Amino acid sequence: TNQTTNQPNNQTKKTNKELPITCDIKYTLNGKEMSVEELAGKSGKVTIEITYTNHEKHVVAINGVNTTLYTPFAVATGVIINNENNKNITVSKGRVINDGTKTIVVGMAMPGIQESLGLSKVNLPDSVKITMETTNFELGNIFTIATPKLLEEDDKKLLEEIEEIYSKVNTLQSSSNQIE
């Protein structure tokens, strides 16, 4: 893997190190797995499942017991889907924002964290699943960002403001549909 990273002093460095997070994408049409090339132009219920693997695991001693812990990465995945041929778009552990002509889908995952913490009552997913009904499947780029930096207070405020805007866009869209 050849990666480019931007350094704080605006210098670009390249590395051949392995990525700490990798992903596997599985496409299905009406429950049948196929490649994205085979899926192009088809109609039916499409599921896109992106499963992330966290390769940053470390053995640490906790109360004298060696335990495997993963570096806590938050992974956000986003895609914009055209509404002309797609409807009933959903995402697991994320948000779907429909502006009337396109739908923005954002999903979240935290690969390896469920295993690290040994949680059974809380579900911290290692994958994002997008489903939709399509009459002529095509898909643009899927963007993913992984970061070990958890949200800070300013980030939370920004997310709350974005949530308020999304709510108003959804209300506007709903009202426009009623007027039509």
CSV table of C-alpha atoms in Angstrom, one decimal:
chain,number,residue,atom,x,y,z
A,1,THR,CA,0.0,0.0,0.0
A,2,ASN,CA,1.4,3.4,-1.0
A,3,GLN,CA,-0.1,6.2,1.1
A,4,THR,CA,0.4,9.9,1.1
A,5,THR,CA,0.1,11.8,4.3
A,6,ASN,CA,0.0,15.5,4.9
A,7,GLN,CA,2.2,16.7,7.7
A,8,PRO,CA,1.4,19.8,9.8
A,9,ASN,CA,4.2,21.7,8.0
A,10,ASN,CA,2.4,21.0,4.7
A,11,GLN,CA,5.1,18.6,3.5
A,12,THR,CA,3.9,15.4,1.9
A,13,LYS,CA,5.5,12.1,2.9
A,14,LYS,CA,4.9,8.7,1.3
A,15,THR,CA,5.0,5.4,3.1
A,16,ASN,CA,4.8,1.7,2.2
A,17,LYS,CA,3.5,0.7,5.7
A,18,GLU,CA,0.4,-1.3,6.0
A,19,LEU,CA,-2.8,0.6,6.7
A,20,PRO,CA,-4.0,0.2,10.3
A,21,ILE,CA,-7.6,-0.3,9.0
A,22,THR,CA,-8.6,-2.2,6.0
A,23,CYS,CA,-12.0,-2.9,4.5
A,24,ASP,CA,-13.9,-5.6,2.6
A,25,ILE,CA,-16.9,-4.6,0.5
A,26,LYS,CA,-19.7,-7.1,-0.3
A,27,TYR,CA,-22.5,-6.3,-2.8
A,28,THR,CA,-25.7,-8.3,-3.0
A,29,LEU,CA,-28.8,-8.0,-5.2
A,30,ASN,CA,-31.9,-9.6,-3.9
A,31,GLY,CA,-29.7,-11.6,-1.5
A,32,LYS,CA,-27.3,-12.9,-4.2
A,33,GLU,CA,-23.7,-11.8,-3.9
A,34,MET,CA,-22.1,-10.3,-7.0
A,35,SER,CA,-19.4,-7.8,-8.0
A,36,VAL,CA,-20.1,-4.1,-8.4
A,37,GLU,CA,-19.5,-4.5,-12.1
A,38,GLU,CA,-22.1,-7.3,-12.4
A,39,LEU,CA,-24.5,-5.1,-10.3
A,40,ALA,CA,-24.3,-2.1,-12.6
A,41,GLY,CA,-27.6,-1.3,-14.3
A,42,LYS,CA,-29.6,-4.0,-12.4
A,43,SER,CA,-32.8,-3.5,-10.5
A,44,GLY,CA,-33.9,-4.9,-7.1
A,45,LYS,CA,-32.9,-4.7,-3.4
A,46,VAL,CA,-29.2,-3.8,-3.1
A,47,THR,CA,-27.1,-4.3,0.0
A,48,ILE,CA,-23.6,-2.9,0.3
A,49,GLU,CA,-21.8,-4.1,3.4
A,50,ILE,CA,-18.4,-2.6,4.2
A,51,THR,CA,-16.6,-4.6,6.9
A,52,TYR,CA,-13.5,-3.0,8.6
A,53,THR,CA,-10.6,-4.8,10.1
A,54,ASN,CA,-8.5,-3.1,12.8
A,55,HIS,CA,-4.8,-4.3,12.5
A,56,GLU,CA,-3.6,-2.2,15.4
A,57,LYS,CA,-3.8,-4.7,18.2
A,58,HIS,CA,-1.4,-4.8,21.1
A,59,VAL,CA,-1.0,-7.2,24.1
A,60,VAL,CA,-1.0,-5.3,27.4
A,61,ALA,CA,-1.0,-6.5,31.0
A,62,ILE,CA,-4.1,-5.6,32.9
A,63,ASN,CA,-4.1,-6.6,36.6
A,64,GLY,CA,-1.4,-9.1,35.7
A,65,VAL,CA,-3.3,-10.7,32.8
A,66,ASN,CA,-2.1,-10.3,29.2
A,67,THR,CA,-5.0,-8.9,27.2
A,68,THR,CA,-5.3,-8.0,23.5
A,69,LEU,CA,-6.5,-4.5,22.9
A,70,TYR,CA,-7.1,-2.6,19.7
A,71,THR,CA,-6.2,1.0,19.0
A,72,PRO,CA,-9.6,2.7,19.2
A,73,PHE,CA,-10.4,3.9,15.7
A,74,ALA,CA,-13.6,5.6,14.7
A,75,VAL,CA,-14.4,5.0,11.1
A,76,ALA,CA,-16.9,7.2,9.1
A,77,THR,CA,-18.1,6.2,5.7
A,78,GLY,CA,-20.0,8.4,3.3
A,79,VAL,CA,-21.6,8.1,-0.1
A,80,ILE,CA,-24.0,10.3,-2.1
A,81,ILE,CA,-26.8,8.3,-3.9
A,82,ASN,CA,-28.9,9.7,-6.7
A,83,ASN,CA,-32.7,9.5,-5.9
A,84,GLU,CA,-33.7,9.2,-9.6
A,85,ASN,CA,-33.2,5.4,-9.5
A,86,ASN,CA,-33.0,4.6,-5.8
A,87,LYS,CA,-35.4,4.8,-2.9
A,88,ASN,CA,-35.9,3.4,0.7
A,89,ILE,CA,-32.2,4.0,1.4
A,90,THR,CA,-31.1,2.9,4.9
A,91,VAL,CA,-27.8,2.6,6.8
A,92,SER,CA,-26.9,0.7,9.9
A,93,LYS,CA,-25.4,2.9,12.7
A,94,GLY,CA,-25.5,6.1,10.8
A,95,ARG,CA,-27.6,8.8,9.2
A,96,VAL,CA,-29.5,9.2,5.9
A,97,ILE,CA,-30.2,12.7,4.7
A,98,ASN,CA,-32.5,13.1,1.7
A,99,ASP,CA,-32.6,16.5,0.0
A,100,GLY,CA,-35.1,15.4,-2.7
A,101,THR,CA,-32.7,14.8,-5.5
A,102,LYS,CA,-29.9,12.9,-3.7
A,103,THR,CA,-29.4,11.1,-0.5
A,104,ILE,CA,-26.3,11.5,1.6
A,105,VAL,CA,-25.5,8.3,3.6
A,106,VAL,CA,-23.0,8.4,6.5
A,107,GLY,CA,-22.2,5.3,8.6
A,108,MET,CA,-20.0,4.7,11.6
A,109,ALA,CA,-18.0,1.8,12.8
A,110,MET,CA,-15.4,1.1,15.5
A,111,PRO,CA,-13.6,-2.1,14.4
A,112,GLY,CA,-12.0,-4.2,17.2
A,113,ILE,CA,-13.4,-2.1,20.0
A,114,GLN,CA,-16.2,-4.5,20.9
A,115,GLU,CA,-13.7,-7.3,21.2
A,116,SER,CA,-11.2,-5.2,23.2
A,117,LEU,CA,-13.7,-4.1,25.8
A,118,GLY,CA,-15.5,-7.4,26.0
A,119,LEU,CA,-18.9,-5.7,25.8
A,120,SER,CA,-22.1,-7.8,25.4
A,121,LYS,CA,-24.8,-5.3,26.0
A,122,VAL,CA,-23.5,-2.5,23.8
A,123,ASN,CA,-23.0,-3.0,20.0
A,124,LEU,CA,-20.0,-1.2,18.6
A,125,PRO,CA,-20.1,-2.3,15.0
A,126,ASP,CA,-17.1,-3.2,12.8
A,127,SER,CA,-19.2,-2.8,9.6
A,128,VAL,CA,-21.5,-0.4,7.8
A,129,LYS,CA,-24.5,-1.8,5.8
A,130,ILE,CA,-26.3,0.3,3.2
A,131,THR,CA,-29.5,-0.9,1.6
A,132,MET,CA,-31.7,0.5,-1.1
A,133,GLU,CA,-34.2,-0.4,-3.7
A,134,THR,CA,-32.9,0.5,-7.2
A,135,THR,CA,-34.2,0.4,-10.8
A,136,ASN,CA,-30.8,1.0,-12.4
A,137,PHE,CA,-27.9,0.5,-10.0
A,138,GLU,CA,-25.0,2.8,-10.2
A,139,LEU,CA,-22.7,4.0,-7.4
A,140,GLY,CA,-20.3,6.9,-7.1
A,141,ASN,CA,-17.3,7.0,-4.8
A,142,ILE,CA,-17.6,5.7,-1.2
A,143,PHE,CA,-15.4,7.8,1.1
A,144,THR,CA,-14.0,6.5,4.4
A,145,ILE,CA,-12.0,8.2,7.1
A,146,ALA,CA,-10.5,6.5,10.1
A,147,THR,CA,-9.2,8.4,13.1
A,148,PRO,CA,-8.0,7.4,16.5
A,149,LYS,CA,-9.0,10.9,17.7
A,150,LEU,CA,-12.3,10.9,19.6
A,151,LEU,CA,-14.7,13.8,19.4
A,152,GLU,CA,-13.8,16.9,21.3
A,153,GLU,CA,-16.4,19.3,22.8
A,154,ASP,CA,-16.2,21.7,19.7
A,155,ASP,CA,-16.8,18.7,17.4
A,156,LYS,CA,-19.9,17.7,19.4
A,157,LYS,CA,-21.3,21.3,19.2
A,158,LEU,CA,-20.7,21.2,15.4
A,159,LEU,CA,-22.5,17.9,15.1
A,160,GLU,CA,-25.5,19.2,17.1
A,161,GLU,CA,-25.7,22.2,14.8
A,162,ILE,CA,-25.5,19.9,11.7
A,163,GLU,CA,-28.2,17.7,13.2
A,164,GLU,CA,-30.5,20.8,13.6
A,165,ILE,CA,-29.9,21.7,9.9
A,166,TYR,CA,-30.6,18.2,8.8
A,167,SER,CA,-33.8,18.2,10.8
A,168,LYS,CA,-34.9,21.4,9.0
A,169,VAL,CA,-33.9,20.0,5.6
A,170,ASN,CA,-36.0,16.9,6.3
A,171,THR,CA,-39.0,19.1,7.4
A,172,LEU,CA,-38.6,21.2,4.2
A,173,GLN,CA,-38.5,18.1,2.0
A,174,SER,CA,-41.5,16.6,3.7
A,175,SER,CA,-43.4,19.9,3.3
A,176,SER,CA,-42.5,20.2,-0.3
A,177,ASN,CA,-43.7,16.7,-1.0
A,178,GLN,CA,-47.0,17.5,0.7
A,179,ILE,CA,-47.4,20.6,-1.5
A,180,GLU,CA,-46.7,18.6,-4.7
